[in-house]
XYZ file of C-alpha atoms in Angstrom:
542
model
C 50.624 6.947 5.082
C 52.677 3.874 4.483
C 52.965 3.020 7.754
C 49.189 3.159 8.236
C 48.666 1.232 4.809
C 51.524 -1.551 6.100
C 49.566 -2.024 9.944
C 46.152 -1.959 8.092
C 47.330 -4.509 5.118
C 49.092 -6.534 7.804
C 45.795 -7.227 9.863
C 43.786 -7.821 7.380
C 46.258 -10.530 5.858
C 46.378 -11.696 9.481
C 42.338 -12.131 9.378
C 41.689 -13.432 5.667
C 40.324 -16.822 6.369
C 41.636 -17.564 2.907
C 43.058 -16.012 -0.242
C 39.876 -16.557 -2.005
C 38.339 -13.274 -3.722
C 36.129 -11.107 -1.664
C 36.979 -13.281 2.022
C 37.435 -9.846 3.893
C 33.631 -9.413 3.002
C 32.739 -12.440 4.833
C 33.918 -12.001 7.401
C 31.052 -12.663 10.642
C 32.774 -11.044 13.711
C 32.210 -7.792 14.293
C 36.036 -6.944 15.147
C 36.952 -8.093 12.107
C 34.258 -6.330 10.045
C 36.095 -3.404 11.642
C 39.611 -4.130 10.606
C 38.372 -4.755 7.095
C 35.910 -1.356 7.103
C 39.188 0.591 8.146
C 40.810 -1.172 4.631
C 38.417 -0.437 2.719
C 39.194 3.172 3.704
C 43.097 3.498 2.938
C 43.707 1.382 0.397
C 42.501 -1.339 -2.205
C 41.560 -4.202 0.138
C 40.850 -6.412 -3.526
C 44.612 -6.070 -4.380
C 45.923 -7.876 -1.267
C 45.418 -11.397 -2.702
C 46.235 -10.724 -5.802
C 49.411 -13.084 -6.282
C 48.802 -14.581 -2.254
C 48.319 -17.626 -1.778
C 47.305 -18.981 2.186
C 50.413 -21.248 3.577
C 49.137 -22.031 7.540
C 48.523 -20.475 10.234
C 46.865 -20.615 13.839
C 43.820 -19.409 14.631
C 42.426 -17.383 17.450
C 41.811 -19.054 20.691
C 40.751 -17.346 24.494
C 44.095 -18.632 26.161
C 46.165 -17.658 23.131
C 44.763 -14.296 22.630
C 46.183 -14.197 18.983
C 45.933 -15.354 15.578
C 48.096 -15.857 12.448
C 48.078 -16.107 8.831
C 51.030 -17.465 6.825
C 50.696 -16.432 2.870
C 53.157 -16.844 0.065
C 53.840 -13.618 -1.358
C 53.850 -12.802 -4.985
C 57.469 -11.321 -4.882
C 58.607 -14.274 -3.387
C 59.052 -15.821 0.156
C 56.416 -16.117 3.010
C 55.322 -14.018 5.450
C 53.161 -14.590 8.872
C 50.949 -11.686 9.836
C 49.738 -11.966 13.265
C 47.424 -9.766 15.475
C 45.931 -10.147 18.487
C 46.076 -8.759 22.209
C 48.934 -5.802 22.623
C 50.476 -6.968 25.919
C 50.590 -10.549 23.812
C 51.888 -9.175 21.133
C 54.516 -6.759 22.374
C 56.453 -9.934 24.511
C 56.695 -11.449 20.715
C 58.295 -8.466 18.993
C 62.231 -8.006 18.974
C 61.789 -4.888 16.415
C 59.303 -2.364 15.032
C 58.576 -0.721 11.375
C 58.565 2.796 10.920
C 59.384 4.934 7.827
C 63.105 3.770 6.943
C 62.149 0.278 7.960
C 62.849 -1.343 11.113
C 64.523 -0.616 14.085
C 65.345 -2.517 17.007
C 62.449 -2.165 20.260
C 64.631 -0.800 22.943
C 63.275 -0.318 26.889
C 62.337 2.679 26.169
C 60.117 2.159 23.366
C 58.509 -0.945 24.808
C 57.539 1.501 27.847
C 56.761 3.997 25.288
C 54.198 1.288 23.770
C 53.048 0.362 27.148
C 51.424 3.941 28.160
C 50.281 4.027 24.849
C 48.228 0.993 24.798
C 46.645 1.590 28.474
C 45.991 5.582 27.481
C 44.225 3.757 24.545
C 42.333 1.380 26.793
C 41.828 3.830 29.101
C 39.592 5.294 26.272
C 37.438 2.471 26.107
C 38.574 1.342 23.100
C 38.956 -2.196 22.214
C 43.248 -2.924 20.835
C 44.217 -5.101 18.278
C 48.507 -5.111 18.321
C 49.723 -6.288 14.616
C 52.987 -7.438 13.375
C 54.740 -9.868 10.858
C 57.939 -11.557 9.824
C 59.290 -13.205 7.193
C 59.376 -16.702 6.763
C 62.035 -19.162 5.204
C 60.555 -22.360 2.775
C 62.442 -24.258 5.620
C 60.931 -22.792 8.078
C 57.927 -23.315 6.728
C 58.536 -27.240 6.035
C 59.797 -28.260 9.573
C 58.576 -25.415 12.096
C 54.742 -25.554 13.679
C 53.215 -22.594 12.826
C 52.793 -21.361 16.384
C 56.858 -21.822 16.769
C 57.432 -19.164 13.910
C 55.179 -16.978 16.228
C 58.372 -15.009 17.175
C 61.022 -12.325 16.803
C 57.992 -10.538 15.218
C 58.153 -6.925 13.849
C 55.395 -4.244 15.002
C 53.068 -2.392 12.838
C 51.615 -0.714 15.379
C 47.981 -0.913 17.500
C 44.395 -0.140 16.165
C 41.893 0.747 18.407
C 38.012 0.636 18.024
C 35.016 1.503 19.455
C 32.313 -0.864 20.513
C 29.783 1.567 20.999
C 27.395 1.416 23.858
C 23.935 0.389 23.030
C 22.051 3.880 24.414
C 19.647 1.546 26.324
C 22.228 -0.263 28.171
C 22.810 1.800 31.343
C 19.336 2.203 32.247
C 19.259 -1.785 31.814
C 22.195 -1.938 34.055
C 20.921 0.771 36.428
C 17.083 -1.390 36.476
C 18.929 -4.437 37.163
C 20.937 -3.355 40.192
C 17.480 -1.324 41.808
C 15.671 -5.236 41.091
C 18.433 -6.378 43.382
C 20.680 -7.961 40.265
C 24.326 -8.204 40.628
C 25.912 -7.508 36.932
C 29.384 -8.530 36.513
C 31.440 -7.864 33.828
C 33.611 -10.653 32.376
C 35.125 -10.465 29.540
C 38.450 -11.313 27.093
C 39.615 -7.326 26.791
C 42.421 -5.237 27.653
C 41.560 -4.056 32.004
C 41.437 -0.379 31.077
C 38.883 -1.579 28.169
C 36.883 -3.293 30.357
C 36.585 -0.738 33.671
C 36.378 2.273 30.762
C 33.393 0.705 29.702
C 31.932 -1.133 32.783
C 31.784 2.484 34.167
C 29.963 4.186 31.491
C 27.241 1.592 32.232
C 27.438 1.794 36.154
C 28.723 -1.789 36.590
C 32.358 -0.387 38.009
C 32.920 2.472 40.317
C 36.122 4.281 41.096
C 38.156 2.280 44.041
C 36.384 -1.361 42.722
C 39.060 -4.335 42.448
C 39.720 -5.557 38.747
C 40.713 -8.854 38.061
C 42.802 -10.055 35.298
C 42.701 -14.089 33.988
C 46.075 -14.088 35.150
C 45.666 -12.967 38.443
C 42.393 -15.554 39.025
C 44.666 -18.752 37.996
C 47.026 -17.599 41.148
C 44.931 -17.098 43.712
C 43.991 -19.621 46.280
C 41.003 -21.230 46.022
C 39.652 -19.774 49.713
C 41.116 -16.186 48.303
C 39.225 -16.377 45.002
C 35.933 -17.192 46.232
C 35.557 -14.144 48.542
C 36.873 -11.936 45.633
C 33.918 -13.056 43.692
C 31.422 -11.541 45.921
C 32.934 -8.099 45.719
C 34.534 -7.986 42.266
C 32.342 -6.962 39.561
C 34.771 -6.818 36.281
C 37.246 -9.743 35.336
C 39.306 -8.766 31.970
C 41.475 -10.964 29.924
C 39.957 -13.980 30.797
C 39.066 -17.108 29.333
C 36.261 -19.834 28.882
C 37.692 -21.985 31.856
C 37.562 -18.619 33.997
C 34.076 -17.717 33.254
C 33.073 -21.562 34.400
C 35.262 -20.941 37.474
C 33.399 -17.969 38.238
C 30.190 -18.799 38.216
C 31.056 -22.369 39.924
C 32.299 -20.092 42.779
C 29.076 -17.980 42.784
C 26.695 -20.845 42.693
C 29.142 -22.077 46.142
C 27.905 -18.773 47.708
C 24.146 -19.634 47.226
C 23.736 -17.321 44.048
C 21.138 -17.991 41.301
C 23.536 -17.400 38.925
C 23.059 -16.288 34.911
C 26.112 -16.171 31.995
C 25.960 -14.990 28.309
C 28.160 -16.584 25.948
C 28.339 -16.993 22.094
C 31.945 -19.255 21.550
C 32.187 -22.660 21.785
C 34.340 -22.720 24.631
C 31.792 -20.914 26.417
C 29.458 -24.337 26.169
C 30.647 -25.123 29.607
C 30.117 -22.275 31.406
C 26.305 -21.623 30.140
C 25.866 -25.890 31.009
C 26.734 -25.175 34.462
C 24.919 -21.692 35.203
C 21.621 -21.585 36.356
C 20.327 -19.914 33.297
C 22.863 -19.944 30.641
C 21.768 -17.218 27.922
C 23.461 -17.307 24.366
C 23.953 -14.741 21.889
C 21.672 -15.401 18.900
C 22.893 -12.849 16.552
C 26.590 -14.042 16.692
C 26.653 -17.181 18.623
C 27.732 -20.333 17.818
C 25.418 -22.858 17.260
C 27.353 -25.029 20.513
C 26.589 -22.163 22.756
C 22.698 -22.012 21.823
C 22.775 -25.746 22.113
C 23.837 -25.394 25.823
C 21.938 -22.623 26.778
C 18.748 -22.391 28.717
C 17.894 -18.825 26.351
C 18.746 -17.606 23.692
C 19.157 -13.307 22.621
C 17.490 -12.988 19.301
C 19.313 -9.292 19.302
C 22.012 -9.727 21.770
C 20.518 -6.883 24.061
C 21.575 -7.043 27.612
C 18.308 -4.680 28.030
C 16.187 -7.932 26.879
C 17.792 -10.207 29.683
C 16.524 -7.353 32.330
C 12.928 -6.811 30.107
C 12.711 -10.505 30.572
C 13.551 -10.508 34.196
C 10.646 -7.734 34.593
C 8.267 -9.980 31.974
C 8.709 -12.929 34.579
C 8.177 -11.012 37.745
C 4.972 -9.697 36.165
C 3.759 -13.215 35.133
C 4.743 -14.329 38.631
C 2.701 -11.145 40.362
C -0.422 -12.233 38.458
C -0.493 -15.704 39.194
C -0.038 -14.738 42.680
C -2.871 -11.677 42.683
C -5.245 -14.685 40.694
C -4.522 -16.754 43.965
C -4.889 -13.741 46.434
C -8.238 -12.790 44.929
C -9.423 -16.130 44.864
C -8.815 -17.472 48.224
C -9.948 -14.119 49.948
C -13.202 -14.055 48.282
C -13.412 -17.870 49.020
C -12.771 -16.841 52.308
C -14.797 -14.536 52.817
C -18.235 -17.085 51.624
C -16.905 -19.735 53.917
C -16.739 -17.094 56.808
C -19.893 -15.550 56.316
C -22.368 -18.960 55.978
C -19.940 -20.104 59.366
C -20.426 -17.251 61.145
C -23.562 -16.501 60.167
C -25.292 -19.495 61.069
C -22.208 -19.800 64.766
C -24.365 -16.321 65.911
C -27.589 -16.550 63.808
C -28.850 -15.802 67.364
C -27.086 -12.597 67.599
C -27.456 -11.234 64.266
C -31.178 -12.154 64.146
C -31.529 -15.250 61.700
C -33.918 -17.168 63.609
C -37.424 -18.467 62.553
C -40.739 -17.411 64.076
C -39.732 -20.509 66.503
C -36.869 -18.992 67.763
C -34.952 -22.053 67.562
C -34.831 -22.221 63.718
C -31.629 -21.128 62.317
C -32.275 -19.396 58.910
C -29.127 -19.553 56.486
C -27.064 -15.980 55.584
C -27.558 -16.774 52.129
C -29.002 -19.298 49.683
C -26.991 -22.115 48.164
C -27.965 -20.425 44.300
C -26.504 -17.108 45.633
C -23.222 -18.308 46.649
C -22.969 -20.057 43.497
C -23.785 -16.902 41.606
C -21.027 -15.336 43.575
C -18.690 -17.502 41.920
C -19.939 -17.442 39.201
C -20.098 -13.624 39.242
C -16.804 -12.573 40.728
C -14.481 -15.576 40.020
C -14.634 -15.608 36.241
C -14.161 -12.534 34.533
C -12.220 -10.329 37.336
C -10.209 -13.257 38.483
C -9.203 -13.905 34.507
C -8.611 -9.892 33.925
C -5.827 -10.098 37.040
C -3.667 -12.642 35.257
C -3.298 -9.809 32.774
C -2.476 -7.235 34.709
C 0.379 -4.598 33.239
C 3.709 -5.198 35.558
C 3.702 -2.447 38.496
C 6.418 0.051 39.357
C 7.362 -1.806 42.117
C 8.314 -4.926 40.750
C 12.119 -3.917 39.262
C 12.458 -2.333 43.083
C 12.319 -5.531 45.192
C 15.223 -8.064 45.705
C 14.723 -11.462 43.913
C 12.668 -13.584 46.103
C 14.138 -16.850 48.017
C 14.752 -19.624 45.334
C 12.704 -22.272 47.489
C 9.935 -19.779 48.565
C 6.624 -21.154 47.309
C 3.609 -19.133 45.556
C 1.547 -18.760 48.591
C 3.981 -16.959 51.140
C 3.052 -16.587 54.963
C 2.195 -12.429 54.088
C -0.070 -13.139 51.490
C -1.588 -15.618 53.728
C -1.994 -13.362 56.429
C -3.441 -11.172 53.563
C -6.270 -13.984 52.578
C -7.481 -14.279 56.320
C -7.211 -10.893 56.801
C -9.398 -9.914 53.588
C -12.307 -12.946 54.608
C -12.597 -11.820 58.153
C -13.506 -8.123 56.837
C -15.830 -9.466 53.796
C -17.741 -11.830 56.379
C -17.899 -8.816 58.789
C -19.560 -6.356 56.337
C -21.278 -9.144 55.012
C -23.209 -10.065 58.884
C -23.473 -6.634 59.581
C -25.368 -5.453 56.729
C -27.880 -8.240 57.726
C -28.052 -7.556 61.248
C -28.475 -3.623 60.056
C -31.833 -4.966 57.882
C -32.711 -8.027 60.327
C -34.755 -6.969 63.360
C -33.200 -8.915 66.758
C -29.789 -7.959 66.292
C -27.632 -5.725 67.617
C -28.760 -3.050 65.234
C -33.075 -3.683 64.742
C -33.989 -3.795 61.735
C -37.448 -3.893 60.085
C -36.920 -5.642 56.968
C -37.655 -9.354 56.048
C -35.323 -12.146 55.506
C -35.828 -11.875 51.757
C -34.464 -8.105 51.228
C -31.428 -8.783 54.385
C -30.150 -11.519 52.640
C -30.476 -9.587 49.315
C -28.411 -6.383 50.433
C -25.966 -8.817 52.088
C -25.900 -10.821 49.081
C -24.990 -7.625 47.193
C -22.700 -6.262 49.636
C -20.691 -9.871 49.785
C -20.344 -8.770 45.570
C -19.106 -6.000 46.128
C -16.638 -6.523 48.706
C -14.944 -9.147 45.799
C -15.001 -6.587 43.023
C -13.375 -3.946 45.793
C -10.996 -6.706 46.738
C -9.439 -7.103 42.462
C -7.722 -3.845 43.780
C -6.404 -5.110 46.914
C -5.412 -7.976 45.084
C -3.091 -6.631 42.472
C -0.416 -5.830 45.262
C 0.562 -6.833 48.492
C 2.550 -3.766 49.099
C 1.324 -1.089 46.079
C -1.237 0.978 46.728
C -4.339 0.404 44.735
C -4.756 3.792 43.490
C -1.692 3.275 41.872
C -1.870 2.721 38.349
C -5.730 2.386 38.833
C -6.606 2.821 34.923
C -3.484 0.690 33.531
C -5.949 -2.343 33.736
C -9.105 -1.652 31.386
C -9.763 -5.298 31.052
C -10.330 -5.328 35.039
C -12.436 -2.446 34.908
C -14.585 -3.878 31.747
C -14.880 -7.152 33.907
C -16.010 -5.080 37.045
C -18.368 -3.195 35.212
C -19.737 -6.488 33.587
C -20.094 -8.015 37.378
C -22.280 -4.706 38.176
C -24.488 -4.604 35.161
C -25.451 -8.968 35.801
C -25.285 -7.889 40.013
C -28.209 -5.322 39.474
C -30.254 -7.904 36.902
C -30.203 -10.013 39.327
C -31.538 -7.435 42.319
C -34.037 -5.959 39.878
C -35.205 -7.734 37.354
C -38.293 -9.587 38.127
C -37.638 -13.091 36.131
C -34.210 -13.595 38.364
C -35.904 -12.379 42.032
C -37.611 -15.977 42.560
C -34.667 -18.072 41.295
C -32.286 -16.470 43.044
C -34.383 -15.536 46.026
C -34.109 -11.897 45.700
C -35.703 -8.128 45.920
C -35.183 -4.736 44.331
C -33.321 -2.565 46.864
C -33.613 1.188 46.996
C -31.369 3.950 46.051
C -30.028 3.805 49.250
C -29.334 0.683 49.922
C -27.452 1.104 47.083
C -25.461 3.491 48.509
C -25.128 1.319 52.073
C -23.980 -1.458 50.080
C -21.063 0.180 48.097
C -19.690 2.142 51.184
C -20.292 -0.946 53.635
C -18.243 -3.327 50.634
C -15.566 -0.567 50.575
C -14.103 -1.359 53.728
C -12.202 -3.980 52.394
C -10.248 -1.121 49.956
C -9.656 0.585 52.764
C -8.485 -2.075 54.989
C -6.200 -2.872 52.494
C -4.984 0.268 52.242
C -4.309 0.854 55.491
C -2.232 -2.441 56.093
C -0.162 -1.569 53.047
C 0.982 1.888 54.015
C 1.910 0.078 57.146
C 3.698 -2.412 56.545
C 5.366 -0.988 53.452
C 8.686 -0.544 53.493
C 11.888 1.391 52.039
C 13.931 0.254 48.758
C 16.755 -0.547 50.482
C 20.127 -2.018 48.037
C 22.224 -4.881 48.494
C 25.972 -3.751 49.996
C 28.089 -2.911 47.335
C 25.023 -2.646 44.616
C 24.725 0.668 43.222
């Protein structure tokens, strides 16, 4: 029990900011809220500065892994308690305490020490090595306080747990299937760091680990092809994490680093999107990032990632709808009046070329299916799909060539349905018809409606299939229904006939309309099951 009391006493003294009452409350890192929960445990952490008073020390920096805490004791003399990394510490230590007092660290025992601390690491736990020595008033006068940083006596090693949030492997495991490379750099012991980067699915069994020391002696050709492969770097500083993402950014990465120190400034300046801790950053680091964690949840980063896909799927299903339907009018007035012979929209002349459909309708069209639908895509919910496809080309506009292909595709079929439900009504066609001009155009007109409100489906994916997730969007089915409801006011109701140049249709034409405007859904349909393809992961990614 004294030994545990002396190692537990000893850290804290080596954290206390001050000797001030109630500093090992304050304290704002969660390591060292650990260190001083464990006090509170086993003894009377209030006592400990009773008759101390602070004398120097050095404080805790990435390339010195360590910190220390010089205090005058109340018995008399000074003493330096220092903790900080256990392969640090160990090299500092000439003896260590144990019941009696102290005895000398032999081979043996520092090999002894050695397994220990990697067994402990091994565990996943995070190691804090603490130790002390006394201190001369000379000493203390004329030596720097990192010079008195030796021939140190060891308390012994306390490990913690940093547990796991529960969410974090599924974030891990959704970032990898979206085509993310996670890599895992961080300031801990190696075995700390692949314990834990396993649990989460970021390091596999037979994956390279890199320490800090081992980057600063590699070749600069060496270390830029380990960065493609290696996914955990431990013991590492600042400087490496701005090396690291330097050499990314080289390979043509779009690269993204979390930070919360102030050395870290440089690193989140120079990534692509630098994202700081908001919880327990600094307020350098949120400064110099491009985002800032309000929880510090590595599953927000990927929710975000999925958030932005799904804003950037919208826009692009607002353009697909949009330019198909466009399309679609443009093609059917062109090719309507190209072979008006054909389809039978000639006057009682024969030469007179009557139009597929009146200015007022295609402006009702618009006004019909480019409003409400269009405005219920750009909230569509995100689809499946989205965390499933790699992260698209950094220089690859909004309009790519396959959603292009897509638009022309999608107006070809519209205008087709479109001139073949007149040349079905129309008599001098290929089909003869025996209606008039006025109820042709009409079922066209409604037809040309319908193929829009058929096409939000298409629209919402260029790969998905539109029976997928069908009732996620009720706003898109309340707009649809809307379009309907104004499409048949417009067919039937007497007032609207002569402005828009229009007459009731019959139940079945009804019927001929919705099946005819269907084709584009199953067009669709049938070009995404073709052309969709397997989920296939980046080499290495798992």
């Amino acid at each position: 029990a004294s030994e545990v009391d002396s190692l537990i006493s000893t850290a804290l003294l080596a954290s206390a900011p001050s000797m001030e009452e109630g500093a090992f409350e304050r304290f704002a890192d969660p390591t060292e809220q650990a260190v001083a929960t464990i006090g509170r445990t086993v003894l009377d952490v209030d006592s400990l500065t009773d008759g101390r008073t602070w004398s120097g020390g050095e404080t805790f920096t990435s390339d010195r892994k360590r910190m220390s805490v010089i205090t005058s004791e109340p018995e008399g003399g000074n003493r330096l308690s220092l903790k900080g990394a256990p392969e640090v510490v160990l090299d500092l230590c000439t003896d260590e305490a144990d019941g009696a007092g102290r005895v000398a660290l032999s081979p043996e025992r520092i090999a002894e020490w050695i397994d220990r601390i990697e067994s402990m690491a091994a565990s996943g736990q995070r190691l804090l090595a603490v130790a002390s020595r006394s201190v001369s008033d000379r000493e203390l006068r004329s030596v720097p306080a990192a010079d008195l940083e030796r021939e140190l006596t060891l308390h012994g090693v306390i490990g913690m747990i940093d547990p796991l949030r529960p969410e974090a492997t599924d974030a891990v495991r959704e970032a990898h299937s979206a085509g993310i490379r996670v890599v895992m750099v961080t300031g801990d012991h190696p075995g700390t760091a692949t314990e834990i980067a396993g649990e989460v699915g970021v390091f596999h069994l037979g994956d390279r680990v890199l320490t800090g020391t081992e980057v600063d002696h590699m070749p600069e050709s060496e270390f830029a092809e380990a960065v493609t492969s290696t996914s955990v770097f431990a013991r590492v500083t600042p400087a490496h994490k701005l090396r690291i993402v330097s050499a990314l950014q080289d390979h043509g990465e779009i690269c993204a680093m979390t930070g919360d120190g102030v050395n870290d400034a440089p690193g989140l300046k120079a990534a692509d999107i630098g994202i700081a801790m908001g919880m327990g950053g600094t307020d350098v680091a949120k400064e110099a990032a491009s985002m800032v964690l309000t929880d510090d949840n590595f599953a927000t980063i990927v929710a975000a990632v999925r958030e932005g896909r799904a804003i950037f799927q919208n826009i692009q299903s607002f353009l697909l709808y949009l330019l198909g339907s466009n399309a679609g009018e443009v093609l059917t007035v062109l090719l309507g009046v190209v072979f008006a012979g054909v389809l039978g929209l000639t006057g009682s002349d024969g030469a007179t070329v009557v139009a597929p459909l009146l200015a007022v309708q295609i402006l009702w069209i618009n006004l019909l299916t480019d409003s409400a639908p269009a405005l219920a895509l750009g909230v569509d919910p995100p689809t499946g799909e989205l965390m499933t496809r790699p992260p698209r080309k950094p220089g690859e506009g909004i309009l790519t060539r396959p959603m292009w292909r897509r638009i022309a595709l999608m107006g070809v079929v519209m205008a087709f349905v479109t001139l073949l439900t007149l040349d079905l009504y129309l008599p001098g066609g290929f089909f003869e018809g025996e209606s008039d001009i006025v109820e042709a155009r009409t079922a066209a007109f409604t037809v040309l409606v319908f193929t829009q409100l058929f096409n939000c489906f298409n629209a919402r994916s260029l790969t998905t299939s539109a029976f997928s997730g069908l009732l996620s969007n009720l706003w898109l089915w309340a707009a649809i229904g809307l379009s309907v409801v104004l499409q048949v006011g417009v067919v039937h109701l007497e007032v609207l006939n002569d402005a828009f140049g229009t007459s009731p249709l019959d139940a079945e034409s009804w019927v001929l309309a919705v099946v005819l405007a269907s084709a584009v859904l199953w067009v669709g349909e049938a070009v995404k099951l073709a052309t969709r393809r397997p989920v296939v992961q980046p080499a290495g990614w798992r």
